[in-house]
mmCIF file of C-alpha atoms in Angstrom:
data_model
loop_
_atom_site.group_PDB
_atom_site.id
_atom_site.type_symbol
_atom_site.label_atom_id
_atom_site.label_comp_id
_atom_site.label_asym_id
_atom_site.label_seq_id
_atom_site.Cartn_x
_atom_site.Cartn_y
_atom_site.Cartn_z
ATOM 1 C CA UNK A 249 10.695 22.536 -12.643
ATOM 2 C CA UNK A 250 8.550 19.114 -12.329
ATOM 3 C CA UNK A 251 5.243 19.768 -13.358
ATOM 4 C CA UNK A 252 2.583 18.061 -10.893
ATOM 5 C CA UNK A 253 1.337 14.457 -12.114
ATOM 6 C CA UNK A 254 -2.127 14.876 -13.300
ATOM 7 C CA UNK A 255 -3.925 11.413 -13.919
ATOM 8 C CA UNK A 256 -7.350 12.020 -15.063
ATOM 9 C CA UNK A 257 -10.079 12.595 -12.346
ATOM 10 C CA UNK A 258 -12.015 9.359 -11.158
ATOM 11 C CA UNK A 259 -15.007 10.747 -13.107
ATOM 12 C CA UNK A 260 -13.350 10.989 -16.497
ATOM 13 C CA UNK A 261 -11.424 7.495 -15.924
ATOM 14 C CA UNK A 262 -12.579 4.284 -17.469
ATOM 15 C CA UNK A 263 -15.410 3.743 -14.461
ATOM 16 C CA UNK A 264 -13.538 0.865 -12.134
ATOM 17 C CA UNK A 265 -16.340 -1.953 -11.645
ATOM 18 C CA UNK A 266 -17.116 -3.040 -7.813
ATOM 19 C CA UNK A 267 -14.914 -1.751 -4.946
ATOM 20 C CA UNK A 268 -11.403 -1.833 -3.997
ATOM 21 C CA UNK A 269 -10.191 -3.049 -0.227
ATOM 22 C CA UNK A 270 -6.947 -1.775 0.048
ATOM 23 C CA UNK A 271 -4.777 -3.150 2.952
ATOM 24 C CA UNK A 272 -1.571 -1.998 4.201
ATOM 25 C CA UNK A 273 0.657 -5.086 5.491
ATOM 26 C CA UNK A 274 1.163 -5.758 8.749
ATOM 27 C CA UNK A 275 4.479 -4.861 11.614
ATOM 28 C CA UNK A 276 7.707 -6.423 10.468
ATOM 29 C CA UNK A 277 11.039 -6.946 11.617
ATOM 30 C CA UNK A 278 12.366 -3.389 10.148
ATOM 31 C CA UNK A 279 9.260 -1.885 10.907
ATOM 32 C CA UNK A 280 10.031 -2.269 15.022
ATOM 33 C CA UNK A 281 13.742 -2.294 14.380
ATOM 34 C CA UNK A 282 12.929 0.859 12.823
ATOM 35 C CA UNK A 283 15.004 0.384 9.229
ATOM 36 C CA UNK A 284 13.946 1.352 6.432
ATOM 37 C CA UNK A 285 12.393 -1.121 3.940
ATOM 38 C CA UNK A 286 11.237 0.588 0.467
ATOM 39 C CA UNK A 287 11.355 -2.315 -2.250
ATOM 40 C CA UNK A 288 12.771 -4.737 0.088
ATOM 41 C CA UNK A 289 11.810 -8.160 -1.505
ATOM 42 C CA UNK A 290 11.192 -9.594 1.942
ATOM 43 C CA UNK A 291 11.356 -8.722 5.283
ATOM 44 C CA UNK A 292 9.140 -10.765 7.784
ATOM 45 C CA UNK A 293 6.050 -9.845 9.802
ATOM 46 C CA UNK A 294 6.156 -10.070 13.838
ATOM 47 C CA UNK A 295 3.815 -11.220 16.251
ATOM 48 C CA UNK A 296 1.799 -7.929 16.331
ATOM 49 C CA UNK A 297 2.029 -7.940 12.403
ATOM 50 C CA UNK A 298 0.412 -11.666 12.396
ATOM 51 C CA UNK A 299 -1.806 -10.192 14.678
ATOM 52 C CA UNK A 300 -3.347 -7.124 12.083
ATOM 53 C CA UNK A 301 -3.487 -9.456 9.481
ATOM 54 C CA UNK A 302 -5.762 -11.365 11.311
ATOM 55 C CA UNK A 303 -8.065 -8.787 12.350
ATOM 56 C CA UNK A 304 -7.920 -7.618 9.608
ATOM 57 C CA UNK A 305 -9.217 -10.963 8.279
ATOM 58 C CA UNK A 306 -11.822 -10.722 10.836
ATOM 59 C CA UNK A 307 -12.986 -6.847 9.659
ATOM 60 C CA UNK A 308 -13.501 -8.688 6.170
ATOM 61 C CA UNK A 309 -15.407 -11.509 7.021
ATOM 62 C CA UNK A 310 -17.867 -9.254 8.975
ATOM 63 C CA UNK A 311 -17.837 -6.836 5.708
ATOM 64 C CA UNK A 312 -18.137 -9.727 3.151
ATOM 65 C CA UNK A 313 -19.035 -12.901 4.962
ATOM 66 C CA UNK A 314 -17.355 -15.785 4.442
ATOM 67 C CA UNK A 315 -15.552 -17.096 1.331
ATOM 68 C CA UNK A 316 -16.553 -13.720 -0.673
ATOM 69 C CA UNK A 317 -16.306 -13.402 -4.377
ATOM 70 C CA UNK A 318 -13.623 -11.547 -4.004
ATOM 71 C CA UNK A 319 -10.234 -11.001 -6.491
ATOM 72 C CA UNK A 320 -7.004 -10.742 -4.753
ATOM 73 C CA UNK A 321 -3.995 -8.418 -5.550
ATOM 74 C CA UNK A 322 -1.174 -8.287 -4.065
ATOM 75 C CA UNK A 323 2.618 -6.428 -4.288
ATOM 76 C CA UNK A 324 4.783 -9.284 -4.791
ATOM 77 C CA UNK A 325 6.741 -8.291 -1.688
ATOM 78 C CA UNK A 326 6.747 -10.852 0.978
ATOM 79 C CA UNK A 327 5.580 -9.055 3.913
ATOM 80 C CA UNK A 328 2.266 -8.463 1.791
ATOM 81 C CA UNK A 329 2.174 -11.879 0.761
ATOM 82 C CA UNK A 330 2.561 -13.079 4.233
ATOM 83 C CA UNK A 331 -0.603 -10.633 5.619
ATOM 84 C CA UNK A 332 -2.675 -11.905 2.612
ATOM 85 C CA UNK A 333 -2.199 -15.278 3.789
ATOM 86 C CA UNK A 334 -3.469 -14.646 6.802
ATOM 87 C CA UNK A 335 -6.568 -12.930 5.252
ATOM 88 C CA UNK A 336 -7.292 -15.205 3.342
ATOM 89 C CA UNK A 337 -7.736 -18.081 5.623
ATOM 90 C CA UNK A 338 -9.906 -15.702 8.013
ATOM 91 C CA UNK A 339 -11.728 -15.288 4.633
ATOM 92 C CA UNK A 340 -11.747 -19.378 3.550
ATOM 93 C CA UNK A 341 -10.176 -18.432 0.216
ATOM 94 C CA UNK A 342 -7.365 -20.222 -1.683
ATOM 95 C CA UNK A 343 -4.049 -17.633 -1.088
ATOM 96 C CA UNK A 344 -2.563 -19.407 -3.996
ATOM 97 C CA UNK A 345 -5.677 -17.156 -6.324
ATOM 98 C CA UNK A 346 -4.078 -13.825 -5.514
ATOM 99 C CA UNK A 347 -2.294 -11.782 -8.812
ATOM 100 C CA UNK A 348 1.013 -10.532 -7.756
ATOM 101 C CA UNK A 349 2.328 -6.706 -9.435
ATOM 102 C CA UNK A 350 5.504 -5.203 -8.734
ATOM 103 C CA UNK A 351 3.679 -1.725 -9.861
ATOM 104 C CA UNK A 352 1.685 -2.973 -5.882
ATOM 105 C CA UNK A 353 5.377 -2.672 -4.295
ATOM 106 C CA UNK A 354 6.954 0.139 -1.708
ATOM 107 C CA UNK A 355 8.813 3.140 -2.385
ATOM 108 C CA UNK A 356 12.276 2.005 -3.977
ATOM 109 C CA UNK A 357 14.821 3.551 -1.190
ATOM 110 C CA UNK A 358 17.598 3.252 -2.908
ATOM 111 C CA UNK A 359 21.258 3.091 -1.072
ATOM 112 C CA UNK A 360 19.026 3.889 2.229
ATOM 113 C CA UNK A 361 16.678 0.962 1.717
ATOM 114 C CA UNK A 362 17.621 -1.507 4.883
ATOM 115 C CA UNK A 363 19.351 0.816 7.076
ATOM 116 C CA UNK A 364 18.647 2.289 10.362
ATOM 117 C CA UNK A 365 16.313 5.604 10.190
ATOM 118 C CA UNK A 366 18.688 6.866 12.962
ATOM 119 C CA UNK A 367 21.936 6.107 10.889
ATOM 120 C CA UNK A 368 20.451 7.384 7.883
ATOM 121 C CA UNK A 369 18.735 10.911 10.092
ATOM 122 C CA UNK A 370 22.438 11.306 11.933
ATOM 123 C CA UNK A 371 24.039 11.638 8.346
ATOM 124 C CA UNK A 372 21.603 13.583 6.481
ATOM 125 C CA UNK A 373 18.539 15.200 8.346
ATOM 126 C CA UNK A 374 15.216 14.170 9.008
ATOM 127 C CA UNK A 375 13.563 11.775 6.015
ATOM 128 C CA UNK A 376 10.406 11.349 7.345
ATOM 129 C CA UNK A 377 7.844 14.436 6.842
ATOM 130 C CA UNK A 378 5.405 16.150 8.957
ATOM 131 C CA UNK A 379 2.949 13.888 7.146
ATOM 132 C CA UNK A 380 4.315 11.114 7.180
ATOM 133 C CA UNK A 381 5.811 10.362 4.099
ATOM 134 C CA UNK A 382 9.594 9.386 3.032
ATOM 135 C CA UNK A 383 11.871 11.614 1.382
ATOM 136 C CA UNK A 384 13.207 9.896 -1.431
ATOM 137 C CA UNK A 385 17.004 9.065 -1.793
ATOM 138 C CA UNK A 386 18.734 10.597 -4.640
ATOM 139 C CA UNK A 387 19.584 6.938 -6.388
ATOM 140 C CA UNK A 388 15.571 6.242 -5.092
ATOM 141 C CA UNK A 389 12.278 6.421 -6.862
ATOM 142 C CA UNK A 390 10.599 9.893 -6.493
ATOM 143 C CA UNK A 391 6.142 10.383 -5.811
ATOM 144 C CA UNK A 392 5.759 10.568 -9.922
ATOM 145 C CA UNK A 393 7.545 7.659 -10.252
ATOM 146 C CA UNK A 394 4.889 5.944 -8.100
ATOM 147 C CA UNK A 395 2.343 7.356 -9.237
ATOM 148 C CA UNK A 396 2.740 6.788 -12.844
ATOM 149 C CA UNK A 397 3.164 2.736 -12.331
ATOM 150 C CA UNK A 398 -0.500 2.750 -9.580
ATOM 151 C CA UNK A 399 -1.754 4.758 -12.507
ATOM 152 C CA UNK A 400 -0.560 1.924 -14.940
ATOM 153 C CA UNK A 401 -1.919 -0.546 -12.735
ATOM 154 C CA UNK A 402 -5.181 0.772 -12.418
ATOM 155 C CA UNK A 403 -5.499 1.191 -15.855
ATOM 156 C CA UNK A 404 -4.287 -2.699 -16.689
ATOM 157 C CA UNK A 405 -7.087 -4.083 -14.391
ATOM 158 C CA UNK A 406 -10.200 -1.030 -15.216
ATOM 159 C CA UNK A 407 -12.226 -3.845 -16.542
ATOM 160 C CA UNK A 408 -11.935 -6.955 -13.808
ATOM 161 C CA UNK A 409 -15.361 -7.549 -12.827
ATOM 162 C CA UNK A 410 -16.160 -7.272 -8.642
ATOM 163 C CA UNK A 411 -14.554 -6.343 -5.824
ATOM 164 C CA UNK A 412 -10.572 -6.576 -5.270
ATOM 165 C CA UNK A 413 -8.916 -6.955 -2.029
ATOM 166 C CA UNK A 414 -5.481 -5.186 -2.691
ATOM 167 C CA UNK A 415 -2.212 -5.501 -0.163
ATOM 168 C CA UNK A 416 0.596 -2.796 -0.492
ATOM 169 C CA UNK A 417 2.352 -0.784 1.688
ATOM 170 C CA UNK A 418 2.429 2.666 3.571
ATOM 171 C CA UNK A 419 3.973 4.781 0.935
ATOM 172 C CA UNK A 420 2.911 3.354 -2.319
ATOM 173 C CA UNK A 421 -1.170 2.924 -1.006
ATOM 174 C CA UNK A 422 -1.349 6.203 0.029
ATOM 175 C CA UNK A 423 -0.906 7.303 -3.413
ATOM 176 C CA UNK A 424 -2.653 4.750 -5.278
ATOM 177 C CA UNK A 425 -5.396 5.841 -2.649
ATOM 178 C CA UNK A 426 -4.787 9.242 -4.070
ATOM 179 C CA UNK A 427 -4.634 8.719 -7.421
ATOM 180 C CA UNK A 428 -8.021 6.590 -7.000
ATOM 181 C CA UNK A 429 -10.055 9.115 -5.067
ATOM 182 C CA UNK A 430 -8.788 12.658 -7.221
ATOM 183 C CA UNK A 431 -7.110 14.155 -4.477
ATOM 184 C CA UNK A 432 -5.089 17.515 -4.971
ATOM 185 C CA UNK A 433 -1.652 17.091 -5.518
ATOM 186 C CA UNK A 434 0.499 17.020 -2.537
ATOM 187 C CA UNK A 435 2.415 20.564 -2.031
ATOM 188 C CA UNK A 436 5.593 18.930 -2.049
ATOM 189 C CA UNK A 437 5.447 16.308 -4.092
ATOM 190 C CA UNK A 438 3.096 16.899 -6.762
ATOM 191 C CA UNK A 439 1.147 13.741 -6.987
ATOM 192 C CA UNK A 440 -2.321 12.823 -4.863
ATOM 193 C CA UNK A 441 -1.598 11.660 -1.955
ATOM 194 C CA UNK A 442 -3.900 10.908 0.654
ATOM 195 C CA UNK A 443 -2.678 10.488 4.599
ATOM 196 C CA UNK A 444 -1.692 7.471 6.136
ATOM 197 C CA UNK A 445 -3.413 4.998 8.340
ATOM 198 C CA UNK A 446 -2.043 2.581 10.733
ATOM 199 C CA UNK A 447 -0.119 -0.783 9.934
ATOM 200 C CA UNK A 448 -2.582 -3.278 9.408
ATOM 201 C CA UNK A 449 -5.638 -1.100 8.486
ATOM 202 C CA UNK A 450 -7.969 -1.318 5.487
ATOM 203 C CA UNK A 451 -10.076 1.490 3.518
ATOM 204 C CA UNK A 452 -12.109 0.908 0.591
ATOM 205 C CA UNK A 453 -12.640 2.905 -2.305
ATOM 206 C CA UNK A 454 -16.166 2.846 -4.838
ATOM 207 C CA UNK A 455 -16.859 5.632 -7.034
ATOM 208 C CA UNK A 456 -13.994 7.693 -6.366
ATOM 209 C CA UNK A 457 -15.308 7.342 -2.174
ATOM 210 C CA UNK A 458 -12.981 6.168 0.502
ATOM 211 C CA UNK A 459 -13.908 4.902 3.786
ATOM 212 C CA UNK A 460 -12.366 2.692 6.324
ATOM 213 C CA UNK A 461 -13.192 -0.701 6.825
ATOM 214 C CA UNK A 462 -10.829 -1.437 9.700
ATOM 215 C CA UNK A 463 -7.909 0.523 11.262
ATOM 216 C CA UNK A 464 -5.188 -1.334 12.224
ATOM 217 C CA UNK A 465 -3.278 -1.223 15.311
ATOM 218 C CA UNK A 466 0.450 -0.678 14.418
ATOM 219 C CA UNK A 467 2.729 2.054 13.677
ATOM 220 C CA UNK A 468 1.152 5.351 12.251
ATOM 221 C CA UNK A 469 3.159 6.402 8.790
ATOM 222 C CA UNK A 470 5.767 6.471 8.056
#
């Protein structure tokens, strides 16, 4: 039996210095074609995902002000990459500063990663919980899996003075969110997992706190 992924709790963690903005991507082409992305190295963003990145930009300037000190993170997947641009010219700062880390990037889906939801639903079930979340594929990467590299990640960058904007995904930032904040494991899953916002929405995290800075207006998880 898998025993549930325990990272220590955010008080008995090296303290994280200054606060961490963490943005999920805007709408892309698979998200409104509804396929399934995972670690899909690129996959574009539409109009309406343009669109959230740029109010998104706008929710930060209004937080921050302009040009803010501000370090910039970002999974090296190009849909990220793409909203961050976008930010960061709402924000006057130079995209070409931001760290990429693939420990930043989606679920891996495995054999199902670019196909139709419907295709892969009509062949197996439903894939997408109650919550929100992805099953994972048998060849894919599982919650622990996830877990373990945001864990990694937040470990690797502990001492980076100020604040960090951060862009990921739907899957993999509502466990780094998790992981971040102490939540309980998830029932099913056994990692912390918190629940998902909107395409195109922000929350930031200081002292183990979340709040949201700006909820987006695309698609809901998953």
């Amino acid at each position: 039996m898998t025993q549930p992924f325990a990272p220590p709790p955010p008080a008995l963690r090296n303290p994280r210095k200054g606060r961490d903005f963490i943005a999920r991507h805007g709408e892309t082409v698979f998200n409104a074609a509804r396929r399934l992305q995972g670690d899909y190295p690129h996959t574009p963003l539409t109009r309406a995902g343009f669109t959230q990145a740029d109010e998104m930009g706008a929710a930060l300037v209004d937080i921050l002000g302009p040009a803010p000190d501000l370090l910039l993170w970002s999974s090296s997947a190009g849909r990220a990459l793409q909203t961050l641009a976008v930010i960061t010219e709402r924000l006057d700062l130079d995209w070409h500063q931001a760290k990429t880390d693939d420990r930043l990037v989606e679920i891996g889906m495995g054999a199902w990663g670019g196909r139709y939801y419907a295709d892969v639903v009509e062949e197996i079930g439903p894939i997408v919980t109650a919550d929100g979340l992805l099953q994972p594929a048998s060849d894919g990467e599982d919650y622990h899996a996830i877990a373990a590299r945001v864990t990694d990640w937040l470990d690797d960058t502990a001492d980076e003075e100020g604040d960090r904007l951060i862009l990921m995904h739907g899957i993999s930032s509502r466990v780094l969110r998790g992981v971040l904040t102490g939540a309980d494991p998830h029932v099913d899953f056994g990692v912390p997992i918190l629940p998902g916002l909107p395409q195109g929405s922000v929350v930031v995290i200081e002292n183990g706190i979340e709040g949201v800075a700006h909820l987006g207006s695309g698609h809901a998880p998953a």
